[in-house]
Amino acid sequence: FFPRELGTDPESPNPRAAMVRTSALTWGLVLTMGIAQSGAESSTHRDTHRDAVAIKRVLAKVARAANDPARLQRCYAKVGKNNAGFSFLPNPNVRPECPHKTVHQDPSYCRKDADGVLYLPGDATALCTTLAYFMANGRLPATPAEIKRRGLWMVDAGAAFGGETMVGHSLGFRVLAFEGRPDEAARIVKGCGSLPGVTVLNALLTNGTHGHATLYNAGASASMDKSAVSGEGIEKTILADAVKEGKRETIDVEAMSLTYAARRHNVSRVAVLKADVQGHEFEVLLGALPILVADKPILYFEYVPRLRGEDAPLVLCAANYLGYRCNWQVDMVICVHPAGEHY
């Protein structure tokens, strides 16, 4: 895991700060009240008052950071510090390989080739290597059989192509996967939905409890955040091409928080939360706060500032204020909580 400069400009004006501050505080109240009502509480949810206090504290800090460029910059600067971020692990310099060695650049959809080798696009292989690293360091059980025996869950937010979903399944996790685009979700359901322990939802993860949201239809780069598809990036071109082909610019999609989804689908203990949702990762974390406070799962999320704008570091602040230590892996961020489960 190596640092990478991603070009944020913390001195730029932040026109979204007031909106983010209101969103964080409002949803903080919703989430806090929902902790005691959650039917998906794990065994660590023994002190709901303590968890509620912790969530309020995190939200108050996030609200202050949303209006303070210097705080945002400090959150960014902390990623990759403290001896690569994971000095508390027994073997932080170990580099185990993904047990699935062959990389296919074709969409996965949980397929295998003629030799029985998984189709794993490069990003899915990167997640596989990351999880192997934590299996070797005792932050996850050492074998897929032990992961399965313990009933651990991986959440895959932004499950396009099914590669990461297949990685989670092959490593023994029960997987709850979310994909917003109906056609892509249908392909994932067809390829992966029949696997034991895999649940695929045509839905978006966000910080609202449950409802519907607008998805800007830019193919695999589709986003709930309009800024992600209206800048100078490839996402804008993809969206324009989709419209030219007669596709709708926006799609109305079911949306929910991870807290709500976990209760609805009887998720017991989340060990890994992966989020690649084109600039909406901050809201995914907000909607998962009760789970993050209780289960302290490994976080693996995309961080590309141009998809979000000046407040992109807010997702780093949220992880930092929750007590996580984080590091870069190209345009992904990996975070581990020192007090998380050891195996």
XYZ file of C-alpha atoms in Angstrom:
343
model
C 0.000 0.000 0.000
C 1.670 3.190 -1.140
C 0.658 6.881 -0.907
C -0.461 8.770 -3.971
C -1.114 12.471 -4.427
C -4.655 12.900 -5.722
C -4.726 16.656 -6.237
C -7.297 18.002 -3.779
C -7.309 21.738 -3.316
C -8.401 22.403 0.271
C -8.198 26.168 -0.200
C -10.920 26.235 -2.833
C -14.389 27.578 -1.913
C -16.755 24.891 -0.703
C -20.278 25.719 -1.920
C -21.587 22.330 -0.797
C -20.505 22.692 2.828
C -23.823 23.997 4.149
C -25.704 21.233 2.367
C -23.364 18.556 3.704
C -23.549 19.988 7.223
C -27.346 19.886 7.186
C -27.362 16.400 5.688
C -24.924 15.039 8.261
C -26.753 16.461 11.243
C -30.220 15.510 10.012
C -29.327 11.942 9.156
C -27.331 11.689 12.337
C -30.532 12.030 14.313
C -32.263 9.432 12.152
C -29.410 6.963 12.487
C -28.988 7.525 16.202
C -32.652 6.870 16.884
C -32.498 3.799 14.667
C -29.704 2.037 16.550
C -31.885 0.627 19.308
C -34.532 -0.427 16.771
C -32.188 -2.316 14.472
C -32.980 -5.987 14.177
C -29.571 -6.552 12.658
C -27.581 -5.587 15.713
C -24.503 -7.717 16.264
C -23.296 -8.960 19.608
C -21.223 -5.797 20.039
C -24.412 -3.693 20.161
C -24.750 -4.142 23.930
C -24.595 -0.477 24.824
C -26.803 1.442 22.424
C -26.410 4.627 24.450
C -22.628 4.437 24.079
C -22.983 3.844 20.330
C -25.406 6.769 20.030
C -22.968 9.073 21.803
C -20.145 7.931 19.524
C -22.233 8.574 16.410
C -23.244 12.043 17.587
C -19.606 12.855 18.244
C -18.555 11.734 14.757
C -21.349 13.714 13.095
C -20.492 16.865 15.034
C -16.870 16.611 13.886
C -17.922 15.947 10.276
C -20.205 18.995 10.368
C -17.312 21.176 11.536
C -14.996 19.767 8.857
C -17.555 20.501 6.126
C -17.129 24.211 6.853
C -13.379 24.196 7.476
C -10.948 23.603 4.560
C -8.059 23.226 7.012
C -9.792 20.312 8.736
C -10.464 18.690 5.372
C -6.791 18.980 4.497
C -5.771 17.424 7.806
C -8.049 14.442 7.121
C -6.387 14.005 3.730
C -2.889 14.324 5.195
C -3.502 11.576 7.766
C -4.013 8.890 5.135
C -0.872 6.779 4.877
C 0.739 8.096 8.066
C 1.958 6.036 11.043
C 4.213 3.539 9.274
C 1.976 2.944 6.281
C -1.090 3.285 8.462
C -1.197 -0.293 9.748
C 1.744 -0.489 12.156
C -0.507 -2.185 14.731
C -0.710 -5.313 12.538
C 1.726 -8.165 13.292
C 3.146 -8.292 9.737
C 2.322 -4.942 8.087
C 4.868 -5.430 5.293
C 3.660 -8.844 4.132
C 2.440 -8.917 0.516
C 0.388 -12.094 -0.024
C -1.013 -12.727 -3.466
C -4.649 -13.129 -4.352
C -5.407 -16.872 -4.315
C -7.102 -16.385 -7.704
C -4.100 -15.618 -9.886
C -5.563 -15.225 -13.368
C -6.934 -11.819 -14.350
C -9.538 -11.528 -17.108
C -10.461 -8.026 -18.194
C -13.894 -9.168 -19.344
C -16.869 -8.472 -17.068
C -16.994 -11.171 -14.436
C -20.614 -11.898 -13.503
C -19.195 -14.711 -11.358
C -18.099 -16.799 -14.328
C -15.206 -19.216 -14.643
C -13.265 -20.027 -17.805
C -12.874 -23.462 -19.358
C -10.136 -24.321 -16.864
C -12.284 -23.343 -13.903
C -10.406 -20.088 -13.262
C -12.396 -17.077 -12.098
C -12.871 -14.121 -14.394
C -11.501 -11.307 -12.245
C -11.097 -7.785 -13.640
C -8.112 -5.867 -12.250
C -10.077 -3.966 -9.613
C -11.535 -7.201 -8.246
C -8.059 -8.743 -8.074
C -6.882 -5.707 -6.087
C -9.633 -6.291 -3.530
C -8.745 -9.997 -3.404
C -5.093 -9.153 -2.661
C -6.168 -6.679 0.015
C -8.351 -9.231 1.780
C -5.553 -11.822 1.554
C -3.314 -9.259 3.293
C -5.720 -8.959 6.208
C -6.258 -12.721 6.363
C -2.490 -13.081 6.731
C -2.425 -10.408 9.452
C -5.201 -11.743 11.640
C -7.746 -9.003 10.898
C -9.795 -11.587 9.048
C -9.905 -15.345 9.665
C -7.025 -17.083 7.916
C -9.110 -19.359 5.666
C -12.336 -19.134 3.656
C -13.684 -22.063 5.673
C -13.223 -20.128 8.918
C -14.767 -16.967 7.433
C -17.765 -19.028 6.379
C -18.004 -20.775 9.746
C -18.132 -17.433 11.550
C -20.866 -16.146 9.240
C -19.021 -12.958 8.294
C -20.485 -10.591 5.710
C -18.965 -8.454 2.966
C -20.968 -5.529 1.578
C -20.348 -4.669 -2.081
C -21.690 -1.172 -2.817
C -21.398 -0.546 -6.542
C -21.232 -4.164 -7.671
C -20.890 -3.593 -11.438
C -19.575 -6.666 -13.301
C -19.785 -8.839 -10.182
C -16.019 -9.220 -9.717
C -15.810 -8.099 -6.094
C -18.976 -10.015 -5.247
C -17.331 -13.185 -6.576
C -14.149 -12.438 -4.610
C -16.154 -12.139 -1.406
C -18.027 -15.363 -2.091
C -14.861 -17.297 -3.011
C -13.180 -16.171 0.224
C -16.067 -17.478 2.322
C -18.065 -14.315 3.013
C -21.778 -13.962 2.788
C -22.195 -11.061 0.353
C -24.806 -8.298 0.211
C -24.304 -6.553 -3.139
C -25.881 -3.310 -4.378
C -26.092 -2.128 -7.978
C -28.230 0.828 -9.048
C -28.583 0.290 -12.790
C -31.461 -2.148 -13.410
C -29.886 -3.807 -16.470
C -26.537 -4.298 -14.741
C -28.197 -5.547 -11.557
C -30.110 -8.109 -13.639
C -26.863 -9.386 -15.164
C -25.281 -9.719 -11.710
C -28.352 -11.522 -10.385
C -28.222 -13.922 -13.337
C -24.536 -14.681 -12.892
C -24.062 -14.418 -9.127
C -27.474 -14.462 -7.481
C -27.733 -18.241 -7.263
C -24.458 -18.598 -5.342
C -24.966 -19.668 -1.722
C -24.849 -16.724 0.634
C -24.973 -14.043 -2.103
C -27.796 -11.478 -2.158
C -27.910 -8.940 -5.001
C -30.138 -5.863 -4.747
C -31.074 -3.423 -7.495
C -30.663 -0.512 -5.109
C -28.340 2.317 -4.085
C -26.664 2.725 -0.727
C -26.895 6.220 0.727
C -27.552 7.992 4.035
C -31.336 8.016 3.844
C -33.223 5.276 5.639
C -35.283 3.999 2.675
C -36.843 5.581 -0.396
C -35.861 6.409 -3.970
C -33.039 8.444 -5.480
C -31.916 9.761 -8.856
C -29.055 7.964 -10.599
C -27.255 9.737 -13.464
C -27.003 7.077 -16.153
C -23.327 7.008 -17.177
C -22.907 3.262 -17.573
C -20.370 1.770 -15.180
C -19.599 5.359 -14.090
C -23.227 6.102 -13.112
C -23.512 8.234 -9.984
C -26.042 9.745 -7.593
C -23.892 12.868 -7.582
C -24.438 15.069 -10.644
C -20.997 16.637 -10.265
C -19.501 13.222 -11.022
C -20.979 13.235 -14.528
C -20.859 16.938 -15.361
C -17.155 17.780 -15.059
C -14.356 17.142 -17.533
C -13.999 13.434 -16.838
C -14.924 10.459 -18.990
C -18.187 10.131 -17.045
C -19.623 13.209 -18.805
C -18.887 11.687 -22.212
C -20.399 8.344 -21.251
C -23.586 10.050 -20.067
C -23.817 12.106 -23.271
C -23.335 9.006 -25.422
C -26.022 7.157 -23.477
C -28.491 9.969 -24.125
C -27.613 9.949 -27.835
C -28.398 6.235 -27.889
C -31.875 6.986 -26.595
C -31.244 6.038 -22.984
C -32.597 8.153 -20.163
C -30.230 10.633 -18.561
C -31.511 9.753 -15.099
C -33.026 6.665 -13.493
C -35.244 6.518 -10.421
C -33.824 3.777 -8.204
C -34.619 2.341 -4.780
C -32.188 3.717 -2.200
C -31.497 2.829 1.414
C -28.932 3.023 4.185
C -26.801 0.011 4.994
C -28.317 0.074 8.489
C -31.784 -0.397 6.970
C -30.588 -3.041 4.489
C -28.793 -5.028 7.193
C -31.967 -5.203 9.253
C -34.048 -6.137 6.227
C -31.707 -8.945 5.132
C -30.676 -10.292 8.545
C -27.034 -9.292 8.241
C -25.296 -10.224 11.481
C -21.650 -9.082 11.439
C -20.141 -6.994 8.630
C -16.408 -7.673 8.271
C -15.744 -5.800 5.004
C -17.451 -2.778 3.423
C -16.413 -2.073 -0.152
C -17.829 1.071 -1.820
C -17.119 2.179 -5.384
C -20.018 4.522 -6.066
C -18.558 7.401 -8.057
C -18.243 10.121 -5.430
C -21.048 9.012 -3.083
C -18.849 7.068 -0.665
C -19.282 9.639 2.122
C -23.055 9.095 2.193
C -22.558 5.318 2.197
C -20.489 5.638 5.387
C -23.048 7.967 6.980
C -25.778 5.428 6.360
C -23.650 2.691 7.904
C -22.596 4.502 11.093
C -24.288 2.132 13.585
C -22.604 -0.821 11.866
C -19.230 0.908 11.653
C -19.331 1.791 15.348
C -20.374 -1.729 16.374
C -18.626 -4.090 13.946
C -15.651 -1.931 12.876
C -15.379 -3.621 9.464
C -12.475 -3.148 7.092
C -13.311 -0.259 4.737
C -12.311 -0.303 1.080
C -13.627 2.657 -0.903
C -12.891 4.727 -3.990
C -11.433 8.203 -3.581
C -11.342 10.325 -6.753
C -11.737 14.025 -5.828
C -12.912 15.161 -9.276
C -16.027 13.013 -8.854
C -17.015 14.908 -5.728
C -15.464 18.365 -5.687
C -13.934 20.363 -2.847
C -15.576 18.368 -0.059
C -14.153 15.038 -1.294
C -12.036 14.613 1.892
C -15.216 14.395 4.006
C -15.224 10.620 3.532
C -11.654 10.539 4.886
C -12.754 12.683 7.831
C -15.623 10.319 8.608
C -13.280 7.327 8.682
C -10.711 9.237 10.748
C -13.242 10.456 13.315
C -14.541 6.889 13.676
C -11.020 5.891 14.737
C -9.896 4.200 11.528
C -6.367 4.289 10.135
C -6.250 4.485 6.369
C -3.874 4.066 3.457
C -3.904 4.483 -0.306
C -4.121 1.768 -2.914
C -4.019 3.702 -6.187
C -7.472 5.415 -6.263
C -8.904 3.272 -3.454
C -8.584 3.889 0.276
C -8.197 1.017 2.747
C -9.102 1.635 6.387
C -8.745 -0.575 9.449
C -9.868 0.124 13.004
C -7.219 -0.757 15.629
C -9.958 -1.966 17.975
C -11.595 -4.164 15.355
C -11.913 -7.919 15.672
C -8.706 -9.998 15.740
C -8.645 -13.643 14.683
